[in-house]
Amino acid sequence: MSTDTTARKYKVLGTRPIRHDGVDKVTGRAIYTADLQLTGLVHGQVLRSPHPHAKIKSIDTSAAEKLAGVLAVATAADFPDLKDKIANLGEGSVNLAHLGANVLAHGKVLYKGHAVAAVAASSPHIADEAIRLIKVVYEPLPAVTWVLDAMKADAPLLHEDLRTDSMGKRGDRPTNVATHLHFEKGDVAAGFEQADVVVEREFRTASVHQGYIEPHASTAHWNSDGHLTIWTSTQGAFTARQQTAELLQIPVSKVTVVPCEIGGGFGGKIAVYLEPVAAVLSRKCGRPVRMTMTRTDVFEGTGPTPGSFVRVKLGAKKDGTLTAAEAYLAYDAGAFPGGMIGPGCMCIFSCYDIPHAVVDGYDVCNNKPKTQAYRAPGATQAAFACEQVVDELADKLKIDPIELRLKNAAKEGTRRVDGPVYPRVGLVECLEAARSSDHWKSKLTGKNRGRGIAAGFWFNIGLKSSCAANVNPDGTVTLTEGSTDIGGTRTSIAMQLAETLGITAEDVQPHVGDTDSVGYTDVTGGSRVTFATGLAAYECALDIQEQMRHRAAILWECEAAKVTCTDGVYSANGKSMPFKELAANLTHTGGPVVGRASVSPEGSTNAFGVHIADVEVDPDTGKTTVLRYTSIQDAGCAVHPSYVEGQMQGGAVQGIGWALNEEYFFDERHTMRNHSFLDYRMPTALDVPMIETIIVEVPNPTHPYGVRGVGETPIVAPPATIANALHKATGTRLTDLPMSPPKVWKAIS
Amino acid sequence: MSTDTTARKYKVLGTRPIRHDGVDKVTGRAIYTADLQLTGLVHGQVLRSPHPHAKIKSIDTSAAEKLAGVLAVATAADFPDLKDKIANLGEGSVNLAHLGANVLAHGKVLYKGHAVAAVAASSPHIADEAIRLIKVVYEPLPAVTWVLDAMKADAPLLHEDLRTDSMGKRGDRPTNVATHLHFEKGDVAAGFEQADVVVEREFRTASVHQGYIEPHASTAHWNSDGHLTIWTSTQGAFTARQQTAELLQIPVSKVTVVPCEIGGGFGGKIAVYLEPVAAVLSRKCGRPVRMTMTRTDVFEGTGPTPGSFVRVKLGAKKDGTLTAAEAYLAYDAGAFPGGMIGPGCMCIFSCYDIPHAVVDGYDVCNNKPKTQAYRAPGATQAAFACEQVVDELADKLKIDPIELRLKNAAKEGTRRVDGPVYPRVGLVECLEAARSSDHWKSKLTGKNRGRGIAAGFWFNIGLKSSCAANVNPDGTVTLTEGSTDIGGTRTSIAMQLAETLGITAEDVQPHVGDTDSVGYTDVTGGSRVTFATGLAAYECALDIQEQMRHRAAILWECEAAKVTCTDGVYSANGKSMPFKELAANLTHTGGPVVGRASVSPEGSTNAFGVHIADVEVDPDTGKTTVLRYTSIQDAGCAVHPSYVEGQMQGGAVQGIGWALNEEYFFDERHTMRNHSFLDYRMPTALDVPMIETIIVEVPNPTHPYGVRGVGETPIVAPPATIANALHKATGTRLTDLPMSPPKVWKAIS
């Protein structure tokens, strides 16, 4: 179900054309990295650490090198020295030594599955055999995987050079704390004094993985002229290009990254893993080298989202007005600094207008794979905590949870604890849509059942995007854009070009360019693509429109300033021509028309969502069944409503998995025991009901069509929503993720 | 040897950087069409006519269809009805019914090798076998292959609907004459009355083939969404796209043409042959279909340049001043109208300022493959005639042949017989360079030896080109351009971008885009690419420069109008930054910079050349050895002198082959008997001396860097040059091409 709250203003936006790459995807014709055949292709394989923490005493690759069919062997020694090198990579600065040591371990292994060495061989089987011939002598070290344990004074230390003290400065002694963030607003002590009710609770979440269906895959060819070409599964071709170039210390212009189709990323395919290793192997053997991961490699060797500890304290008056908030967050960084603590701290209180608030956040290294972004990274853990405390306040104050949230909802002018002041946002409208939804108004009866509600927020990002477009003589337009297409953005970008030019979505043929064929474009992430690359398409259309006005002026022998363009129809002096007809008449006006644009929009697009869940708990097993689930979200402008709904549904299902089942299960040796999809249970279609969706459209004032990002917000609210529903069903508040059957059974027994 | 007559004005233009695609070409990594592997690829094969002229009574494909492994069979019946359909294809209008019937014969076969039917099968061998199972019943018809025979009243007729009378209008009765052109200037009769000497001679030339090393190859995939993708060896991706779309009567936007690397074209890879057939086969079987030609297919099934008959009459005063000229040209069209008579007529007197002139030209259908462009199409045949008559006049008037040409040389303001008035051109400078060359000043002694000289002209074309370019953060620029690169134009275009931006040629990474990835760009032909696509690169650089000025203004917080750019250094208010430094500082000025341009320059770029040859004839065999050969040409601005020299040398060698050996040798059944490179002798490195080159640079006033096209002029003068040298060596004037040993021996015996 979808209800658009605004009337149709546009001809193309808001319709549901068939996606341009649909046929290729459903017929299996689309080329994913592992499908790619190249002449002379050889196969790479990675040797991974069996220890969660160990010194590497020595690596002996001589036996592997002697094996017939082995073409190259690589270790960290094949990379340039990256000590103290920092690179600015689109979304922030990156410590290259850490990035490089994650790609191939440098001196120490920091998690089980950490890459140690790699080989290239004429067949994957020989590569597997060669890997086993590499002799690594380790000196095992004590390990730590729980974030609070890693913060203890006597914890095993991952990095001798980390010295973060309690104020975030460089302290005197080594620590696993990489960062301490502190945000403050108003007078928190005074705020809590004004409160009639105060609730404080602690929450814990386990590591969970993005679970993209396509494992990482990369093919690299280092040509004899020194030019490196990489075909890879990545969320950002330019980001992969820059990371690889920086790790190899070569200019970005010596690297071409060709983004193949991508089978999911959710934030987990931004950092490079295989790309630089395949490159080094190719440089050594002169052949294109293909590397692919198994599912176990993906779980053990690539980044999950942080496990976390969060403590939230909220104070409210009797009428429900929130007076003060306090939060303490400690998130896994995993093996290297640079976790998701920042957005966790930014998002935890972002749904509410709270006069006094303080947030302290800690990014903590421990012996897990380096954490990576996972759909609204860090926000789900924070919302799991905050939204349960809000729920408890509503219970205690006997105020309807929607009314309590409406009373305190962030709106235009609200200042977040981390600083920014909201422009026009749509949380109030989402809460109102929830209140008037069929789901909320319906009755839920029966034993062991409960209904929960929670809000979620993600700030979304802008960053840089480029487009180029060419007008065909039949009035269609080819569009090259730089954003890899994970969720249908070829179409949502093309639709914005079409709307602006006054043609149909089918009249635009969108293509994702490689890094040589399109202007710099940041990563597909942060819910930015339909917003920012769509904005580039809009600007590109304006560039074309301006040229078309001049062409019409030539045809009609008048001044260009006289030519107007309305709904794609060009007019002057009583003559008029629609875009397509004008396109067919360009031949004698100066030839083809080519448009281009690059954008770097400031600020964020702020998307809010509200989720409602009905659950039923089996008291004998603790198993939770989701009976009904509704996701409500402000999309600003739902460019292609089916894709918005798809994002809302997909995020909800991932969030339900995170809420009820998913976790990295570590044994006492800090080894993940459930590193397959058989044991790491993600929800299937049989596990969840049809996710109902209600799209709210409160136009984003910073985009010409009001577009907001929509991809990440859907995963923020589900664990809190399910927890609040479980509380209603069981009378017990569950504070640890996942709320798996054993934990629920234990809580209710 | 190369002598630049102008001082170095530029930093990049005039240098000789390594070509950007060099390593890929020499290491075998470059992907030609036949190298391409696609999943599910099947193999197409063509059945060709054994008759030079026949009615097709019936085609029975049932046995072929039943053969195991055969996936599709196609005949002309699988194409839409194209009767009376005309398409405007870049360089002129094309009769689609004729183009279609050349691709697969429709009712009649018009030459031996004419394609009749095609199959797609799981292996090339099964395809070969299936072809033999197709039963075609022919009714053979009398055939004609010599142009003058085809003009006779009782000649076998190829097309019932051709009715061209002697004035070029539609006449009463069928004919093989497709076109009659008539150009006239001044009063020719009066002009000849003023002459003291008049020379009139007749000349004949045989069909010769472009002889590109890579046979035609195309792979087509008709996707289930109706989108057709074609990978092909073509001189023009957009031209191939339009021809294919028109033949299949689908919109151009439903066709993507990916131009693979091309192993030579010389004009012969503009018309489509395999592309539409592979497309139809793919539509029928749903698989990608690859088709390749053998060398015999290429000779018998694709277009040679016209065989011709030319009569030239020139009158001159005693002082050498030309007073009048008259020419009659009859050129093969081959199987379908649309031969090279137009440029033949335009070029025949184009080197000279003649007050009174008349030219009549006839385009004549006969039972040879449809003629196609071959490097300065039609001009070599014309120059072979005119330049020998000029030579004979010089002999009769006892005037040095260079002085005679200098006296009458075309220059700025000269009006050609076909109308255009020259802007600044460089024939005088070329003749002067020839006169002062080491070759001309050297002594030639010995028996049976002679030195000849001749001039050549090609008008070159402009047409439409597009570019887009993206600035990398390391200050390099990626360039996507639409011109397929046959002769090094990636580099010659990139150099113009580099010169304009103030960076090096190596800082630009040029790429040829497919038809979805770059704006419309006309064919690589007409010596237009370095001129017109280079102009697009120049305009694209200006677009980037303008944006960079605005970015510098943001950095320096000043008005953009205050920022100047000189030699790639941006300056304002005492601050300055070179392009590369500015490129590294764009992040906070609005993101990436993307440039674009499309151009459609008017008019032509007029390139003249003068060739000198020393030959020796073996009186016992008639074999001619070229002892020394110099090519002098006005390049306007030699962007990359090595490529200019390469074009001059390559054209000279092709012209020498045409002069001395090459011809389609037809037997009495109008069947080509020498359809392999063993029997069709093209010159090898052992057959010719090193071709010496002298580049003259008289800037073209219509290009910002003065660039003229250089690719075609080099082939115009060689046959006349060799003939003039043979006359000096033997005292005999040879008027039939090729001047092969039997003909020379007969002439001197």
Coordinates of C-alpha atoms in Angstrom, one line a residue, chain B residues 227-620:
Chain B
H227 CA 17.5 -3.0 -27.6
L228 CA 20.1 -3.9 -30.1
T229 CA 23.8 -3.6 -29.3
I230 CA 26.4 -4.0 -32.0
W231 CA 30.1 -4.3 -31.6
T232 CA 31.8 -3.7 -34.9
S233 CA 34.7 -2.6 -36.9
T234 CA 33.5 0.7 -38.3
Q235 CA 34.8 4.1 -39.2
G236 CA 31.7 5.7 -37.7
A237 CA 29.8 4.2 -34.7
F238 CA 27.0 6.7 -35.2
T239 CA 26.8 6.2 -38.9
A240 CA 26.6 2.4 -38.4
R241 CA 24.0 3.0 -35.8
Q242 CA 21.9 5.1 -38.1
Q243 CA 22.2 2.8 -41.1
T244 CA 21.3 -0.2 -39.1
A245 CA 18.4 1.5 -37.4
E246 CA 17.1 2.7 -40.8
L247 CA 17.4 -0.7 -42.4
L248 CA 15.6 -2.3 -39.6
Q249 CA 13.2 0.7 -39.3
I250 CA 13.7 1.0 -35.5
P251 CA 14.6 4.3 -33.7
V252 CA 18.3 5.0 -33.4
S253 CA 17.9 5.1 -29.6
K254 CA 17.1 1.4 -29.7
V255 CA 20.6 0.7 -31.2
T256 CA 23.9 1.0 -29.4
V257 CA 27.0 0.7 -31.5
V258 CA 30.2 -0.1 -29.7
P259 CA 33.1 0.7 -32.0
C260 CA 35.9 -1.8 -31.3
E261 CA 39.4 -1.2 -32.4
I262 CA 39.7 -1.0 -36.2
G263 CA 42.4 -2.5 -38.4
G264 CA 42.1 0.0 -41.2
G265 CA 39.2 1.4 -43.1
F266 CA 40.3 4.0 -45.7
G267 CA 36.6 4.7 -46.4
G268 CA 35.7 1.0 -46.8
K269 CA 34.2 0.7 -43.4
I270 CA 31.5 3.3 -43.5
A271 CA 28.7 1.3 -45.2
V272 CA 27.2 -1.5 -43.1
Y273 CA 27.4 -5.1 -44.4
L274 CA 27.3 -7.5 -41.5
E275 CA 25.8 -5.3 -38.8
P276 CA 22.1 -5.5 -39.9
V277 CA 22.4 -9.2 -40.8
A278 CA 23.9 -10.2 -37.5
A279 CA 21.1 -8.1 -35.8
V280 CA 18.3 -9.9 -37.7
L281 CA 19.9 -13.3 -36.9
S282 CA 20.2 -12.3 -33.2
R283 CA 16.6 -11.1 -33.1
K284 CA 15.6 -14.5 -34.4
C285 CA 17.7 -16.6 -32.0
G286 CA 17.9 -14.4 -29.0
R287 CA 21.7 -14.9 -28.8
P288 CA 24.6 -12.6 -29.6
V289 CA 25.7 -13.4 -33.2
R290 CA 29.3 -12.9 -34.4
M291 CA 30.0 -12.6 -38.1
T292 CA 33.4 -12.2 -39.7
M293 CA 34.5 -12.0 -43.4
T294 CA 37.3 -13.9 -45.1
R295 CA 39.6 -12.0 -47.3
T296 CA 37.7 -13.3 -50.3
D297 CA 34.5 -12.0 -48.8
V298 CA 36.1 -8.6 -48.4
F299 CA 37.3 -8.5 -52.0
E300 CA 34.1 -9.9 -53.6
G301 CA 31.6 -8.5 -51.2
T302 CA 32.7 -5.1 -50.1
G303 CA 33.4 -1.9 -52.0
P304 CA 36.4 -1.2 -54.0
T305 CA 37.1 2.3 -55.4
P306 CA 35.7 2.9 -58.9
G307 CA 37.3 1.7 -62.1
S308 CA 37.2 4.7 -64.4
F309 CA 37.5 6.3 -67.8
V310 CA 38.7 9.9 -67.8
R311 CA 39.4 12.2 -70.8
V312 CA 41.2 15.5 -70.1
K313 CA 41.9 18.4 -72.5
L314 CA 44.0 21.3 -71.4
G315 CA 45.1 24.5 -73.3
A316 CA 47.9 26.8 -72.4
K317 CA 49.7 29.9 -73.7
K318 CA 53.4 29.7 -74.6
D319 CA 54.3 31.2 -71.2
G320 CA 52.6 28.3 -69.6
T321 CA 49.4 30.1 -68.5
L322 CA 46.5 27.6 -68.6
T323 CA 43.6 29.0 -70.6
A324 CA 41.0 26.3 -70.7
A325 CA 40.2 22.8 -69.4
E326 CA 37.7 20.1 -70.3
A327 CA 37.1 16.8 -68.6
Y328 CA 34.9 13.8 -69.1
L329 CA 34.8 11.2 -66.3
A330 CA 32.9 8.0 -66.2
Y331 CA 33.2 6.1 -62.9
D332 CA 31.9 2.7 -61.7
A333 CA 29.2 3.0 -59.2
G334 CA 29.2 -0.8 -59.0
A335 CA 26.0 -2.6 -58.2
F336 CA 24.1 0.3 -56.8
P337 CA 24.1 4.1 -57.6
G338 CA 26.1 6.4 -55.4
G339 CA 29.7 6.2 -56.5
M340 CA 32.6 8.6 -56.2
I341 CA 31.9 10.7 -59.3
G342 CA 31.1 13.8 -57.3
P343 CA 34.5 14.3 -55.6
G344 CA 36.2 13.1 -58.9
C345 CA 34.6 16.0 -60.7
M346 CA 35.3 18.4 -57.9
C347 CA 39.0 17.6 -57.6
I348 CA 40.1 17.1 -61.2
F349 CA 41.1 20.7 -61.9
S350 CA 41.3 21.8 -58.2
C351 CA 45.0 22.4 -58.2
Y352 CA 44.9 25.1 -60.8
D353 CA 43.5 28.6 -61.4
I354 CA 41.9 28.0 -64.9
P355 CA 39.6 30.8 -66.2
H356 CA 37.5 28.5 -68.4
A357 CA 36.7 25.0 -67.6
V358 CA 34.0 22.3 -68.0
V359 CA 33.6 19.0 -66.3
D360 CA 31.1 16.2 -67.1
G361 CA 30.9 13.2 -64.9
Y362 CA 28.9 10.0 -65.0
D363 CA 28.2 7.5 -62.2
V364 CA 27.6 4.2 -63.8
C365 CA 26.2 1.0 -62.4
N366 CA 27.8 -2.3 -63.4
N367 CA 28.2 -5.8 -62.0
K368 CA 30.9 -5.1 -59.5
P369 CA 30.5 -4.8 -55.7
K370 CA 29.0 -1.4 -54.8
T371 CA 31.9 1.0 -54.9
Q372 CA 32.9 2.7 -51.6
A373 CA 35.1 5.5 -50.5
Y374 CA 38.8 4.9 -50.7
R375 CA 41.0 7.7 -49.3
A376 CA 40.2 10.9 -51.2
P377 CA 37.6 8.9 -53.2
G378 CA 37.6 9.6 -56.9
A379 CA 40.4 12.1 -56.7
T380 CA 43.3 9.8 -57.6
Q381 CA 41.7 8.7 -60.8
A382 CA 41.2 12.3 -61.8
A383 CA 44.7 13.4 -60.8
F384 CA 46.2 10.4 -62.8
A385 CA 44.6 12.0 -65.9
C386 CA 45.0 15.8 -65.2
E387 CA 48.5 15.6 -63.8
Q388 CA 49.8 13.7 -66.8
V389 CA 48.3 16.2 -69.2
V390 CA 49.9 19.0 -67.2
D391 CA 53.2 17.1 -67.5
E392 CA 52.8 16.8 -71.2
L393 CA 52.1 20.5 -71.6
A394 CA 55.2 21.3 -69.6
D395 CA 57.2 19.0 -71.9
K396 CA 55.7 20.6 -75.0
L397 CA 56.3 24.1 -73.7
K398 CA 59.7 23.2 -72.4
I399 CA 58.8 24.7 -69.0
D400 CA 59.9 23.1 -65.8
P401 CA 57.0 21.1 -64.4
I402 CA 57.2 22.8 -61.0
E403 CA 57.3 26.3 -62.6
L404 CA 54.4 25.5 -64.8
R405 CA 52.4 24.4 -61.8
L406 CA 53.5 27.4 -59.8
K407 CA 52.4 29.7 -62.6
N408 CA 48.9 28.3 -62.5
A409 CA 48.7 27.2 -58.9
A410 CA 45.4 27.6 -57.0
K411 CA 45.7 30.1 -54.2
E412 CA 43.5 32.3 -51.9
G413 CA 40.7 33.6 -54.0
T414 CA 40.8 31.0 -56.8
R415 CA 37.4 29.7 -57.6
R416 CA 37.1 26.0 -58.3
V417 CA 35.1 24.8 -61.3
D418 CA 32.5 23.4 -59.0
G419 CA 32.0 26.7 -57.2
P420 CA 33.9 27.2 -53.9
V421 CA 36.5 30.0 -53.6
Y422 CA 39.6 29.0 -51.7
P423 CA 40.6 30.7 -48.4
R424 CA 44.3 30.7 -47.7
V425 CA 45.8 27.4 -49.0
G426 CA 49.3 26.0 -49.3
L427 CA 49.8 24.6 -52.8
V428 CA 52.4 27.3 -53.8
E429 CA 54.3 26.6 -50.6
C430 CA 54.3 22.9 -51.3
L431 CA 55.6 23.4 -54.9
E432 CA 58.3 25.7 -53.5
A433 CA 59.2 23.1 -50.9
A434 CA 59.4 20.5 -53.7
R435 CA 61.6 22.8 -55.8
S436 CA 64.0 23.4 -52.9
S437 CA 64.0 19.8 -51.7
D438 CA 67.1 17.6 -51.6
H439 CA 65.3 15.1 -53.8
W440 CA 64.4 17.6 -56.6
K441 CA 67.8 19.1 -56.5
S442 CA 69.6 15.8 -56.6
K443 CA 70.8 14.3 -59.9
L444 CA 69.2 11.2 -61.3
T445 CA 71.5 9.3 -63.7
G446 CA 71.4 6.0 -65.3
K447 CA 69.5 4.2 -68.1
N448 CA 65.8 3.5 -67.9
R449 CA 65.4 5.9 -65.1
G450 CA 63.1 8.9 -64.8
R451 CA 61.9 11.5 -62.3
G452 CA 58.3 12.5 -62.1
I453 CA 56.3 15.1 -60.2
A454 CA 52.6 15.6 -59.6
A455 CA 50.3 17.6 -57.4
G456 CA 47.3 16.3 -55.5
F457 CA 44.3 17.9 -53.8
W458 CA 41.6 16.8 -51.4
F459 CA 39.0 19.2 -50.0
N460 CA 38.5 17.5 -46.6
I461 CA 35.3 17.8 -44.7
G462 CA 34.0 19.2 -41.4
L463 CA 30.8 17.6 -40.2
K464 CA 29.8 17.0 -36.7
S465 CA 31.9 16.0 -33.6
S466 CA 31.4 15.9 -29.9
C467 CA 33.6 15.6 -26.8
A468 CA 33.2 15.5 -23.1
A469 CA 36.1 15.8 -20.6
N470 CA 36.5 15.4 -16.8
V471 CA 39.1 17.0 -14.6
N472 CA 40.8 14.6 -12.2
P473 CA 42.0 15.8 -8.8
D474 CA 45.6 15.1 -9.9
G475 CA 45.2 17.6 -12.7
T476 CA 44.9 15.1 -15.5
V477 CA 41.8 15.1 -17.7
T478 CA 39.9 12.1 -19.1
L479 CA 38.5 12.8 -22.6
T480 CA 35.7 10.9 -24.3
E481 CA 35.4 11.6 -28.0
G482 CA 33.2 10.1 -30.6
S483 CA 35.7 9.5 -33.5
T484 CA 36.8 6.0 -34.0
D485 CA 40.6 6.0 -34.0
I486 CA 42.1 4.6 -37.1
G487 CA 45.3 6.6 -37.5
G488 CA 46.2 7.9 -34.0
T489 CA 43.5 10.5 -33.6
R490 CA 43.0 9.7 -29.9
T491 CA 46.3 11.4 -29.5
S492 CA 45.9 14.2 -32.0
I493 CA 42.6 15.2 -30.4
A494 CA 44.0 14.9 -26.8
M495 CA 47.0 17.1 -27.8
Q496 CA 44.6 19.9 -28.8
L497 CA 42.8 19.6 -25.5
A498 CA 46.1 19.6 -23.7
E499 CA 47.5 22.6 -25.6
T500 CA 44.4 24.6 -24.8
L501 CA 44.4 23.7 -21.1
G502 CA 48.1 24.2 -20.7
I503 CA 48.9 20.6 -19.7
T504 CA 50.8 17.8 -21.4
A505 CA 49.6 15.3 -23.9
E506 CA 50.2 12.6 -21.3
D507 CA 48.0 14.4 -18.9
V508 CA 45.0 13.7 -21.1
Q509 CA 43.5 10.2 -21.3
P510 CA 41.5 10.0 -24.4
H511 CA 38.8 7.3 -25.0
V512 CA 36.5 6.6 -27.9
G513 CA 32.9 6.4 -26.6
D514 CA 30.2 4.2 -27.8
T515 CA 27.0 5.8 -29.2
D516 CA 25.4 5.9 -25.8
S517 CA 28.4 7.5 -24.1
V518 CA 29.3 10.5 -26.3
G519 CA 27.5 13.1 -28.4
Y520 CA 26.8 12.5 -32.0
T521 CA 30.0 12.4 -34.1
D522 CA 30.2 11.8 -37.8
V523 CA 32.3 9.2 -39.5
T524 CA 36.1 9.0 -39.2
G525 CA 36.7 9.9 -42.9
G526 CA 37.1 12.9 -45.1
S527 CA 40.3 13.8 -43.2
R528 CA 38.0 15.4 -40.7
V529 CA 38.9 14.0 -37.3
T530 CA 42.0 15.9 -36.2
F531 CA 40.3 19.1 -37.7
A532 CA 36.7 18.8 -36.4
T533 CA 36.9 16.5 -33.4
G534 CA 40.1 18.4 -32.5
L535 CA 38.0 21.6 -32.7
A536 CA 35.5 20.0 -30.4
A537 CA 38.3 19.2 -27.9
Y538 CA 39.5 22.8 -28.2
E539 CA 36.0 24.1 -27.4
C540 CA 35.6 21.5 -24.6
A541 CA 38.9 22.9 -23.1
L542 CA 37.5 26.4 -23.3
D543 CA 34.4 25.2 -21.5
I544 CA 36.6 23.7 -18.8
Q545 CA 38.8 26.8 -18.7
E546 CA 35.8 29.0 -18.1
Q547 CA 34.7 26.9 -15.2
M548 CA 38.2 26.8 -13.8
R549 CA 38.3 30.6 -13.8
H550 CA 35.1 30.6 -11.7
R551 CA 36.6 28.1 -9.3
A552 CA 39.7 30.1 -8.9
A553 CA 37.5 33.1 -8.2
I554 CA 35.8 31.2 -5.4
L555 CA 39.2 30.2 -3.9
W556 CA 40.5 33.7 -4.1
E557 CA 37.2 35.3 -3.2
C558 CA 37.2 37.6 -6.2
E559 CA 35.1 38.1 -9.3
A560 CA 35.5 35.5 -12.0
A561 CA 35.9 38.3 -14.5
K562 CA 39.1 39.2 -12.7
V563 CA 40.7 35.8 -13.2
T564 CA 42.9 35.5 -16.3
C565 CA 44.3 32.3 -17.8
T566 CA 47.5 32.4 -19.7
D567 CA 49.4 29.2 -20.8
G568 CA 47.3 27.2 -18.3
V569 CA 48.1 29.5 -15.4
Y570 CA 45.2 31.1 -13.7
S571 CA 45.9 34.5 -12.0
A572 CA 44.1 37.2 -10.1
N573 CA 45.0 39.8 -7.5
G574 CA 48.6 38.8 -7.5
K575 CA 47.8 35.1 -6.9
S576 CA 48.3 32.5 -9.5
M577 CA 47.9 28.7 -9.9
P578 CA 48.7 26.4 -12.8
F579 CA 45.9 24.2 -14.0
K580 CA 47.1 21.1 -12.1
E581 CA 47.3 22.9 -8.8
L582 CA 43.9 24.4 -9.3
A583 CA 42.5 21.0 -10.2
A584 CA 43.7 19.6 -6.9
N585 CA 41.8 22.4 -5.0
L586 CA 38.4 22.1 -6.5
T587 CA 36.8 20.1 -3.7
H588 CA 35.4 23.1 -1.8
T589 CA 34.6 25.2 -4.9
G590 CA 31.6 23.2 -6.1
G591 CA 33.0 19.8 -6.8
P592 CA 34.1 18.2 -10.1
V593 CA 34.6 20.1 -13.4
V594 CA 33.1 18.5 -16.5
G595 CA 33.5 20.0 -19.9
R596 CA 31.7 19.4 -23.1
A597 CA 31.5 20.6 -26.7
S598 CA 29.9 19.8 -30.0
V599 CA 30.9 21.4 -33.3
S600 CA 29.7 21.5 -36.8
P601 CA 32.3 23.5 -38.7
E602 CA 31.3 24.8 -42.1
G603 CA 33.3 24.3 -45.2
S604 CA 36.4 22.4 -46.0
T605 CA 40.1 22.5 -45.0
N606 CA 41.7 22.0 -48.4
A607 CA 45.0 20.1 -48.3
F608 CA 47.4 20.1 -51.2
G609 CA 50.4 17.8 -51.7
V610 CA 53.2 17.5 -54.2
H611 CA 55.0 14.2 -54.8
I612 CA 58.3 13.4 -56.5
A613 CA 59.3 9.9 -57.7
D614 CA 62.4 8.4 -59.2
V615 CA 61.8 5.1 -61.0
E616 CA 63.8 2.6 -63.0
V617 CA 62.2 0.3 -65.5
D618 CA 63.5 -3.2 -66.3
P619 CA 63.3 -3.2 -70.1
D620 CA 63.2 -7.0 -70.2

